[in-house]
mmCIF file of N, CA and C in Angstrom:
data_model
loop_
_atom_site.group_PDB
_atom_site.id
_atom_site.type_symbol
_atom_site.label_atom_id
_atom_site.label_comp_id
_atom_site.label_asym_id
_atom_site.label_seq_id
_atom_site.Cartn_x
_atom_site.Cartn_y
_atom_site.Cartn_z
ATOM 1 N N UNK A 1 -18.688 4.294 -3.034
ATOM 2 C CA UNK A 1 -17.785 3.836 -1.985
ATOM 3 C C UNK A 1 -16.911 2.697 -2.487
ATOM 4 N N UNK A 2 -15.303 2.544 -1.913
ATOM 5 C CA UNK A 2 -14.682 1.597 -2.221
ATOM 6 C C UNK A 2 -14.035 1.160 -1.261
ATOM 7 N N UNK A 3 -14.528 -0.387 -0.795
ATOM 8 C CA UNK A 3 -14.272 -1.310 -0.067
ATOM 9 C C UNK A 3 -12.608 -2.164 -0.109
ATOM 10 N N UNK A 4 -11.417 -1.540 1.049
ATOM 11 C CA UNK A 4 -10.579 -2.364 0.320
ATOM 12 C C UNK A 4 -10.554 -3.242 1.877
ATOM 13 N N UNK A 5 -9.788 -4.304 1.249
ATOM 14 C CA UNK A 5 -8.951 -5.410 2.501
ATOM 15 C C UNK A 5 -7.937 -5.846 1.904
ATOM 16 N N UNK A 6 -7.071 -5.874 3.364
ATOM 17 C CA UNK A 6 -5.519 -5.982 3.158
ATOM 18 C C UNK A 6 -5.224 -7.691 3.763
ATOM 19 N N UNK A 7 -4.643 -8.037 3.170
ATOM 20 C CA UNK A 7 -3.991 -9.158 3.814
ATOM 21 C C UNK A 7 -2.413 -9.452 3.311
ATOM 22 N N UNK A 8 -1.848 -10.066 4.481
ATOM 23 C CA UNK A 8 -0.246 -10.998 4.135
ATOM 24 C C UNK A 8 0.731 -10.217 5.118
ATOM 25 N N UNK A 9 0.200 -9.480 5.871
ATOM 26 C CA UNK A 9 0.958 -9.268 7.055
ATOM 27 C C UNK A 9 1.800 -10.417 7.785
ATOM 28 N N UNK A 10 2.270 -10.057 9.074
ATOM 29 C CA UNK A 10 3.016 -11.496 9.671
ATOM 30 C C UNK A 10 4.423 -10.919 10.220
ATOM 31 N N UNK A 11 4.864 -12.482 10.587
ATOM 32 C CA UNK A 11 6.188 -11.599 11.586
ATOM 33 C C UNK A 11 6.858 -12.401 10.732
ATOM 34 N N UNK A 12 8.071 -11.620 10.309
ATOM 35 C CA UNK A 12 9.339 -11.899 9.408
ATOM 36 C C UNK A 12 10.844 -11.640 10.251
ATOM 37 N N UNK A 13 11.805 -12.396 9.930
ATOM 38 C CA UNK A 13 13.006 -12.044 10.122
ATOM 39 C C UNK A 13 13.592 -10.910 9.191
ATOM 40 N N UNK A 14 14.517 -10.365 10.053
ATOM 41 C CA UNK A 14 14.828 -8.981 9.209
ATOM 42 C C UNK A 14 16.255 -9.823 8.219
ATOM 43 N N UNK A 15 16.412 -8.869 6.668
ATOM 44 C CA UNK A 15 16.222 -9.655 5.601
ATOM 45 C C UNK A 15 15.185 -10.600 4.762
ATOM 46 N N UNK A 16 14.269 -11.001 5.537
ATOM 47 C CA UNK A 16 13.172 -11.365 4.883
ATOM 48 C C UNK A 16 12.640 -10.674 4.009
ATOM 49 N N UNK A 17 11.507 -11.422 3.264
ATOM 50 C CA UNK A 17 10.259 -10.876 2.184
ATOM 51 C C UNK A 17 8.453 -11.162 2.978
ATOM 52 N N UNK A 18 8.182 -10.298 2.459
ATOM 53 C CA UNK A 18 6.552 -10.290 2.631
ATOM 54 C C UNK A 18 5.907 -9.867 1.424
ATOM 55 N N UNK A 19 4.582 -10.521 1.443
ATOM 56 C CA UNK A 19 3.442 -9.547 -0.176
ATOM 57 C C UNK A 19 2.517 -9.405 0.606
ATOM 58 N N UNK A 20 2.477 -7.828 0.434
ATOM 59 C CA UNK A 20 0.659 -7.520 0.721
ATOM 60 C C UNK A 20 0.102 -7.541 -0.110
ATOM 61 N N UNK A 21 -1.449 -7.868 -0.223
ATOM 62 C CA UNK A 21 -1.957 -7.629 -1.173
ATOM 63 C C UNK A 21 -3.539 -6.960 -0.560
ATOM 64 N N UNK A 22 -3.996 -6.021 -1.361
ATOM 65 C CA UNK A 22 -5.254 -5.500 -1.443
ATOM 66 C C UNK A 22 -6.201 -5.181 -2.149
ATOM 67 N N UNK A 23 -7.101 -6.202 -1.808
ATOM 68 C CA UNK A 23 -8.422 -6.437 -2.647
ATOM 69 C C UNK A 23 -9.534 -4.971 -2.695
ATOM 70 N N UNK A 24 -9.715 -4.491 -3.637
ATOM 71 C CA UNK A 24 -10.763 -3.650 -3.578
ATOM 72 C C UNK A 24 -12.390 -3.884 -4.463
ATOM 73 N N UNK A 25 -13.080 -3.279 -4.168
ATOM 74 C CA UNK A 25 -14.447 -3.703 -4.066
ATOM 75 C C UNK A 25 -15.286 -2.503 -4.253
ATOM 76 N N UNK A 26 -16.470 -2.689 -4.719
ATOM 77 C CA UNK A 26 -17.256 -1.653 -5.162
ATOM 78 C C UNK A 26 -17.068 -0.605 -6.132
ATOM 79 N N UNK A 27 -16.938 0.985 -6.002
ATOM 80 C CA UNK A 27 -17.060 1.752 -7.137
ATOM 81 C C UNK A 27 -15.767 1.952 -7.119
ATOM 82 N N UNK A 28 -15.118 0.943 -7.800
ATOM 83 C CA UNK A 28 -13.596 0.826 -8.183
ATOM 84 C C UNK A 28 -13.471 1.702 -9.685
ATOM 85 N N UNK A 29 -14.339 2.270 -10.192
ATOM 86 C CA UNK A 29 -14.336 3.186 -11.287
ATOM 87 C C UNK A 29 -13.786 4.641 -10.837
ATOM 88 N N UNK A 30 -13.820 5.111 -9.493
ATOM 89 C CA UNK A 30 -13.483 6.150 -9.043
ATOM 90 C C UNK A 30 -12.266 6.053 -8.756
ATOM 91 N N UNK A 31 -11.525 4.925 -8.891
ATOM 92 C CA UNK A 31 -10.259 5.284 -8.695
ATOM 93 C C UNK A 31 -9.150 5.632 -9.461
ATOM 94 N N UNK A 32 -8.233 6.710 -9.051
ATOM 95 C CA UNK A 32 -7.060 6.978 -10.125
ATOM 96 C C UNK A 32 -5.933 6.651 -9.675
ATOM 97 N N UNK A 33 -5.501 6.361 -8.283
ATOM 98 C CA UNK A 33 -4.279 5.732 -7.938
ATOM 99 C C UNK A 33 -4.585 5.137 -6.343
ATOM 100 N N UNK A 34 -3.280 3.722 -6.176
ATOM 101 C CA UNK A 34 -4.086 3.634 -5.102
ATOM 102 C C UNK A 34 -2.627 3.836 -4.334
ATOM 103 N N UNK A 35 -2.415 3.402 -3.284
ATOM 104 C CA UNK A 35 -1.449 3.521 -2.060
ATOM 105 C C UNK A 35 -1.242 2.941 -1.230
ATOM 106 N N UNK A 36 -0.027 2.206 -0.695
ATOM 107 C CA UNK A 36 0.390 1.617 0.883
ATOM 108 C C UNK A 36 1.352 2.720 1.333
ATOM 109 N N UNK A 37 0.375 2.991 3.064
ATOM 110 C CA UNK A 37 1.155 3.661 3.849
ATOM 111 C C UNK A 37 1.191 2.805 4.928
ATOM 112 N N UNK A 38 2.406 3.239 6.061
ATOM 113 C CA UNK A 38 2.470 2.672 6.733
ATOM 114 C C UNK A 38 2.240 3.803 8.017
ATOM 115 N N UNK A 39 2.045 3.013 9.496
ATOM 116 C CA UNK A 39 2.179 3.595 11.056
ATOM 117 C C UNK A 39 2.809 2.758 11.919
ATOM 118 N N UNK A 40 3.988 3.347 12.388
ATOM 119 C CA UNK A 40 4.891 2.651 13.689
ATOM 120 C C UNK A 40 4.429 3.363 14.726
ATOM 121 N N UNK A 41 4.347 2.383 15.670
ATOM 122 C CA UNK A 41 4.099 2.939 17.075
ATOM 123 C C UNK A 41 4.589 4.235 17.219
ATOM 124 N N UNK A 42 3.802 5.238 18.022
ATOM 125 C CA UNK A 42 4.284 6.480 18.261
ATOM 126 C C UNK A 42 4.645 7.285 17.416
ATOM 127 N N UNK A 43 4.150 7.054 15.670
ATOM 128 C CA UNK A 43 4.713 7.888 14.786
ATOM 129 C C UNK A 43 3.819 8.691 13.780
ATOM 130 N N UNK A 44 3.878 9.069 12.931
ATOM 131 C CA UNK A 44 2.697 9.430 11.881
ATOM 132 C C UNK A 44 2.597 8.663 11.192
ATOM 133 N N UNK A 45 2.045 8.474 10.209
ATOM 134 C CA UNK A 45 1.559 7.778 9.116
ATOM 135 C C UNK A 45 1.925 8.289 8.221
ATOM 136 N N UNK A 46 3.037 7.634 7.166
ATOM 137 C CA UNK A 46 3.699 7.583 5.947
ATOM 138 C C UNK A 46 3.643 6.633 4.537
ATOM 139 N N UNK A 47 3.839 7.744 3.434
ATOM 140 C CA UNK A 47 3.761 7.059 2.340
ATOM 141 C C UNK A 47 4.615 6.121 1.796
ATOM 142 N N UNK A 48 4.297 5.075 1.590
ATOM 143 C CA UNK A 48 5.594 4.186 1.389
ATOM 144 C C UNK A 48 5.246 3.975 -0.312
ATOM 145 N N UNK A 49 4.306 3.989 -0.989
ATOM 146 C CA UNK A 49 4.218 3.507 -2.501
ATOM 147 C C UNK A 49 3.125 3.722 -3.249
ATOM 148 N N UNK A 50 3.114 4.642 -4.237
ATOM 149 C CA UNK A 50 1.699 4.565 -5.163
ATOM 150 C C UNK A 50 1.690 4.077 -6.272
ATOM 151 N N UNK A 51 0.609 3.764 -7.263
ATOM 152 C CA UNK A 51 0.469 3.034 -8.403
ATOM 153 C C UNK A 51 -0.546 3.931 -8.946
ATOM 154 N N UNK A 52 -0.185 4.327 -10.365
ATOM 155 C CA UNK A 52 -2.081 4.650 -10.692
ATOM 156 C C UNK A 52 -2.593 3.569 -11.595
ATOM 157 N N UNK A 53 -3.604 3.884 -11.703
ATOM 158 C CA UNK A 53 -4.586 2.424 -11.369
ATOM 159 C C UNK A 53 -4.886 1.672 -13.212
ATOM 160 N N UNK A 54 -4.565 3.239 -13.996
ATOM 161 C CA UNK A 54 -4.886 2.706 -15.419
ATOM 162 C C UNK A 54 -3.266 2.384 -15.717
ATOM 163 N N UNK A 55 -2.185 3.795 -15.816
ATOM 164 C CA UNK A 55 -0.780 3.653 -16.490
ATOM 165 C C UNK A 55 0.093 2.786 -15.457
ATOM 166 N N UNK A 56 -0.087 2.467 -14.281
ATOM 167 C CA UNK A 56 0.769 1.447 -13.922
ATOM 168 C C UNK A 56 1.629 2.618 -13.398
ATOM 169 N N UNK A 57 2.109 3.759 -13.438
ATOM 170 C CA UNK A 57 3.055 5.179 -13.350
ATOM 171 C C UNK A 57 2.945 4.435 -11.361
ATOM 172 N N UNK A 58 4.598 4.430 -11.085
ATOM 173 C CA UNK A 58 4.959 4.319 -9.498
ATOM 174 C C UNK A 58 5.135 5.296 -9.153
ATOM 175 N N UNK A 59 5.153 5.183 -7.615
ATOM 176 C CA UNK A 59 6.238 6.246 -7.011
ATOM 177 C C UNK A 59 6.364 5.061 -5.400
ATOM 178 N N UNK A 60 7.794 5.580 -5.285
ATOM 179 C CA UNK A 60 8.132 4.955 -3.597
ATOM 180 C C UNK A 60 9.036 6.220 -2.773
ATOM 181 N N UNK A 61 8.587 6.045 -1.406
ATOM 182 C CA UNK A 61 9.543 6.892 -0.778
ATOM 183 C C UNK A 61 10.899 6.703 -0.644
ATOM 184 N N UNK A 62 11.980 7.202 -0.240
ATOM 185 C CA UNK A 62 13.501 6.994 -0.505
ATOM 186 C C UNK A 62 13.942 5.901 0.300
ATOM 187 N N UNK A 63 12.727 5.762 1.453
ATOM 188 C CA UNK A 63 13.489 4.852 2.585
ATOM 189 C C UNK A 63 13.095 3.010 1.969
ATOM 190 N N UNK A 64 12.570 3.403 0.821
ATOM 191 C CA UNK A 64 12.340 1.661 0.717
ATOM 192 C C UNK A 64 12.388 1.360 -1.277
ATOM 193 N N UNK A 65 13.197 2.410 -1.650
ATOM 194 C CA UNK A 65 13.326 2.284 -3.106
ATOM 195 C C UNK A 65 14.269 0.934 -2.928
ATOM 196 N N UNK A 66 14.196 0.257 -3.989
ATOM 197 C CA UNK A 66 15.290 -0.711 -4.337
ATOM 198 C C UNK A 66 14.944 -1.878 -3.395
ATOM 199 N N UNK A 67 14.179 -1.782 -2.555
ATOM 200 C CA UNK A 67 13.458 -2.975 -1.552
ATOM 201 C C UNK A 67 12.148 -3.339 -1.417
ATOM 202 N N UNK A 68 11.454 -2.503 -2.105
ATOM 203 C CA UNK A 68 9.804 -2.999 -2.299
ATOM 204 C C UNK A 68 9.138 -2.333 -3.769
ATOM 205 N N UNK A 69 8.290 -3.523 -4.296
ATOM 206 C CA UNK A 69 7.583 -3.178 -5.507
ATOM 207 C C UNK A 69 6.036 -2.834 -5.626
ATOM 208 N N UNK A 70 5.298 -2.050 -5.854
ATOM 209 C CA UNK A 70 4.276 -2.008 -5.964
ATOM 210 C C UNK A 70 3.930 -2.623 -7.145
ATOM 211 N N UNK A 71 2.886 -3.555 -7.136
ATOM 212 C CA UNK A 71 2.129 -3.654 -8.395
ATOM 213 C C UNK A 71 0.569 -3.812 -8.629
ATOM 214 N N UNK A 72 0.189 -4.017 -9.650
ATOM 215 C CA UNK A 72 -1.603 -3.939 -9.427
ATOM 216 C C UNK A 72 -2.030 -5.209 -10.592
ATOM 217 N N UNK A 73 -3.406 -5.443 -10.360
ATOM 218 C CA UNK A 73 -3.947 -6.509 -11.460
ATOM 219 C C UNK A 73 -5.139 -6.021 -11.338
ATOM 220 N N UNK A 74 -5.559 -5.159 -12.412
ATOM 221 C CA UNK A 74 -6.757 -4.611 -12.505
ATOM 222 C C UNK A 74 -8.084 -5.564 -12.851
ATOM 223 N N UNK A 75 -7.367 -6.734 -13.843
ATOM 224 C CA UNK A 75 -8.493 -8.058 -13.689
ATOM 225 C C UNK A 75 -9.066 -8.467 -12.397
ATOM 226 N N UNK A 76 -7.844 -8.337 -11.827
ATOM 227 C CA UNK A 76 -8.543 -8.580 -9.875
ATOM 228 C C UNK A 76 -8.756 -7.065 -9.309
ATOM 229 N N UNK A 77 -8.399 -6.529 -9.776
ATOM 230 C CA UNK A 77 -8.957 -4.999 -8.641
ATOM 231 C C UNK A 77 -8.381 -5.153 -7.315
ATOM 232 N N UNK A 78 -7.013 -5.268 -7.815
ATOM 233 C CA UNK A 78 -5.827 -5.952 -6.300
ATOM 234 C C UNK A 78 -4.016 -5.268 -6.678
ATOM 235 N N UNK A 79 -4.157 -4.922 -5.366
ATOM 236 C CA UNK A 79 -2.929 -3.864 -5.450
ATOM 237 C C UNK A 79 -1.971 -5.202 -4.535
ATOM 238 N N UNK A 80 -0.745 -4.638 -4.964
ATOM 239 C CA UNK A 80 0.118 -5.905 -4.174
ATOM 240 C C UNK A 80 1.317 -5.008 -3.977
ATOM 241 N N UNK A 81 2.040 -5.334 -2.339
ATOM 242 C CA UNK A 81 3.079 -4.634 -2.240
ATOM 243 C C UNK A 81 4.378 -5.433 -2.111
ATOM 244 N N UNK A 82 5.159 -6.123 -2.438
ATOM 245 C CA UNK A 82 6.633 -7.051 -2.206
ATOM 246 C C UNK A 82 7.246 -6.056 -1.564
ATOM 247 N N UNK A 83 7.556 -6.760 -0.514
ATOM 248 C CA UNK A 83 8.662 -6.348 0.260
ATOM 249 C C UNK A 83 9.880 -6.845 0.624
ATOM 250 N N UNK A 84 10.976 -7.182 -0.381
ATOM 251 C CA UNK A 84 12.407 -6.970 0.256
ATOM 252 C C UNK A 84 13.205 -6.490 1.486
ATOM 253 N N UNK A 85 14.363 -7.742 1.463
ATOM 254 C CA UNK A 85 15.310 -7.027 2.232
ATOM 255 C C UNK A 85 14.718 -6.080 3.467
ATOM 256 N N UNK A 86 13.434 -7.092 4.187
ATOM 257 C CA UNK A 86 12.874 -5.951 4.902
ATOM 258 C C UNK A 86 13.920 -5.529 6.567
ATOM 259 N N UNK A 87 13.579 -4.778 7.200
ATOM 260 C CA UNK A 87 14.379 -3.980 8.496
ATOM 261 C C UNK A 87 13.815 -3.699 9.511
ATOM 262 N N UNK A 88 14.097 -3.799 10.446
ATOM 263 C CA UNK A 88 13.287 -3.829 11.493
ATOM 264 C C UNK A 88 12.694 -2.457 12.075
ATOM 265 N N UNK A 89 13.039 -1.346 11.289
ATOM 266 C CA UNK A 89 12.195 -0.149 10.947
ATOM 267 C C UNK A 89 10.945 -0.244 9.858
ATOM 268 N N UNK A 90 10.857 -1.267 9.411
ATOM 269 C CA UNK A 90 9.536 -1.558 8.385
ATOM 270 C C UNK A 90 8.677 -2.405 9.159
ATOM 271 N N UNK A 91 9.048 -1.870 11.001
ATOM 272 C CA UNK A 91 7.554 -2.621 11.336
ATOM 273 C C UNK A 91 6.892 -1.551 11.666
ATOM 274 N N UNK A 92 5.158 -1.896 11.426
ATOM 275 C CA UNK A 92 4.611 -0.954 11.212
ATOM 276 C C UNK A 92 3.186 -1.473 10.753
ATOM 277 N N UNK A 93 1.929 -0.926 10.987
ATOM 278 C CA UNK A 93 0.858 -1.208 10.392
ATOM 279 C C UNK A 93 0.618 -0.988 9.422
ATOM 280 N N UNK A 94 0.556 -1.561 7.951
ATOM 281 C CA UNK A 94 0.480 -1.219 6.417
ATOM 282 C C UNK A 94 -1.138 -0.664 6.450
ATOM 283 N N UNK A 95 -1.165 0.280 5.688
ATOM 284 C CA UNK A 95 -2.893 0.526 4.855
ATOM 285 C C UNK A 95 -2.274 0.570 3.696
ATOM 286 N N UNK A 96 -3.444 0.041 2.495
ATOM 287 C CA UNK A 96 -3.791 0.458 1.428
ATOM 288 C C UNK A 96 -4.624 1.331 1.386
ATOM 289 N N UNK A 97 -4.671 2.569 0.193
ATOM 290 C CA UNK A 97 -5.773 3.184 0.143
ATOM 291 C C UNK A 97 -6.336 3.752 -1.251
ATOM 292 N N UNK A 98 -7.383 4.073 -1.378
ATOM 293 C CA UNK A 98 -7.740 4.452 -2.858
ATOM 294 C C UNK A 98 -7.777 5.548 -2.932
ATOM 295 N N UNK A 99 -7.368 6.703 -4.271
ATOM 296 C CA UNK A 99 -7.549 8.117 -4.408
ATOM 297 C C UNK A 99 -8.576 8.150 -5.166
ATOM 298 N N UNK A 100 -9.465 9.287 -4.674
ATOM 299 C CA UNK A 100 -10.313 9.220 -5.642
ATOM 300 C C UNK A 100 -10.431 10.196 -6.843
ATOM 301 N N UNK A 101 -10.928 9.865 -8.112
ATOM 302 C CA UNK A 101 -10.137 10.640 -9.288
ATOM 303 C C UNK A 101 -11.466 11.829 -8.945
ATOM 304 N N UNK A 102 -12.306 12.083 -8.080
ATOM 305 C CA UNK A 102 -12.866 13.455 -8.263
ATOM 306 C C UNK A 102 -12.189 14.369 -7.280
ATOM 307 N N UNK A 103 -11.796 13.250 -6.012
ATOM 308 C CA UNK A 103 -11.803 14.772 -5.511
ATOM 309 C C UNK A 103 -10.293 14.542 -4.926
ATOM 310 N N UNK A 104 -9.224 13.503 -5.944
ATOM 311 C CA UNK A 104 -8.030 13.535 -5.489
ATOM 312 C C UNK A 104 -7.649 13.068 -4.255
ATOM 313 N N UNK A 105 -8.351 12.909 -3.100
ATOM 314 C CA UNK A 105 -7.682 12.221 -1.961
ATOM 315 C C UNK A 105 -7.845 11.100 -1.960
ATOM 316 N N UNK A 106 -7.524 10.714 -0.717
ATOM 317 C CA UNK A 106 -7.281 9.216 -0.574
ATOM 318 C C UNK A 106 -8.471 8.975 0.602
ATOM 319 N N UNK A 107 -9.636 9.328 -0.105
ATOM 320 C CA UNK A 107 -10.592 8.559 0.468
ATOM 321 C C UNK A 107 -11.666 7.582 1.319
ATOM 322 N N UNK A 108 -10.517 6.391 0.621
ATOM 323 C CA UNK A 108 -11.504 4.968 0.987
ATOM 324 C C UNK A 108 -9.569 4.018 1.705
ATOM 325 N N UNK A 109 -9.947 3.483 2.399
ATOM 326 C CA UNK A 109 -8.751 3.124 3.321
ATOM 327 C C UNK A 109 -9.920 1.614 3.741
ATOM 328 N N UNK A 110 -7.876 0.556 3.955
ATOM 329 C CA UNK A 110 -8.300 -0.355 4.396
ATOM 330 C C UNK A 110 -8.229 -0.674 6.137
ATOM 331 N N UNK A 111 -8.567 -2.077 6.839
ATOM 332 C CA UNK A 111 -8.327 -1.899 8.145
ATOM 333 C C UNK A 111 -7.170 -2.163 8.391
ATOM 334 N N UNK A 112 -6.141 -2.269 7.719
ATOM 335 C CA UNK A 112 -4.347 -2.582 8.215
ATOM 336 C C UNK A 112 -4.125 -4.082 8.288
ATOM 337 N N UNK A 113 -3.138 -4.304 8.004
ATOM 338 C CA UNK A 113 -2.315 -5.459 8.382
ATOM 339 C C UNK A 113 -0.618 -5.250 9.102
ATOM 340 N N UNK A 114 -0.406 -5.898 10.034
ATOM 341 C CA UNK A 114 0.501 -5.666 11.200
ATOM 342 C C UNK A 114 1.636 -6.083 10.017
ATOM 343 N N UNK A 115 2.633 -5.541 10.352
ATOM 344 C CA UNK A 115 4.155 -6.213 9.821
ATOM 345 C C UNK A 115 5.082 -6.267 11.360
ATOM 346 N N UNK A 116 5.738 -7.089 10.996
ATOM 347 C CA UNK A 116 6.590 -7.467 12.431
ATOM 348 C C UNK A 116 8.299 -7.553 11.940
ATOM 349 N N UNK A 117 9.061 -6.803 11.798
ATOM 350 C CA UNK A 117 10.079 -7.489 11.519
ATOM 351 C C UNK A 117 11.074 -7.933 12.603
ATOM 352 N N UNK A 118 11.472 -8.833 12.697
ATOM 353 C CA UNK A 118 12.560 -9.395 13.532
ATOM 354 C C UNK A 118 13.739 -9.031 13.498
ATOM 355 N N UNK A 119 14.522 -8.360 14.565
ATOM 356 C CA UNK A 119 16.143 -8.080 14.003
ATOM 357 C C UNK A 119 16.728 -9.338 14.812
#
C-alpha cells in the first residue's frame, strides 16, 4: 500500500501561483508514475499532469500546458505541482495519485486539497 498526502491548497487570486506538493509513504517501490487530477463541482474528474517516478518523462493536459509544472524528488518521495497564471476554471479539488507498476492503475490516491481561484 501507498500512503499519499497532499498539501498547499488555498484561495488565490486569478493570475496567481500555488505548489502542491505530495508526500508519499510506504511501498513507494510499486510505483511507476504518479499524477494530479483535478474535480470541479458538478464535473468529472480530470487529468491535469503525470511524472514517472524513475525518468522524470511528463505529460500535461492542453488546458494547463505552459501554466503548470510537475515535478518530483525521489529523495523525498514527493511529487510537486506549480501552478501558474492560474484561472478561475482551475478551481477544483486537486488529488495526487500513484500508478502502480503491476497492475498499471492508479491505485493509491490522496484525500485532496481545495484550490480556490479568485476572478
Amino acid at each position: 500500500q501507498v500512503q499519499l498526502v497532499e498539501s498547499g491548497g488555498g484561495l488565490v487570486q486569478a493570475g496567481g501561483s500555488l505548489r502542491l506538493s505530495c508526500a508519499a509513504s510506504g511501498r513507494t517501490f510499486n510505483i511507476d508514475t504518479m499524477g494530479w487530477f483535478r474535480q470541479a463541482p458538478g464535473k468529472e474528474r480530470e487529468s491535469v499532469a503525470r511524472i514517472s517516478w524513475s525518468g522524470g518523462r511528463t505529460y500535461y493536459a492542453d488546458f494547463v500546458k505552459g501554466r503548470f509544472t510537475i515535478s518530483r524528488d525521489n529523495v523525498k518521495n514527493t511529487v510537486y505541482l506549480q501552478m501558474n497564471s492560474l484561472k478561475s476554471e482551475d478551481t477544483a479539488v486537486y488529488y495526487c495519485a500513484a500508478r502502480d507498476t503491476r497492475t498499471e492503475e492508479f491505485a493509491s490516491w490522496g484525500q485532496g486539497t481545495q484550490v480556490t481561484v479568485a476572478s
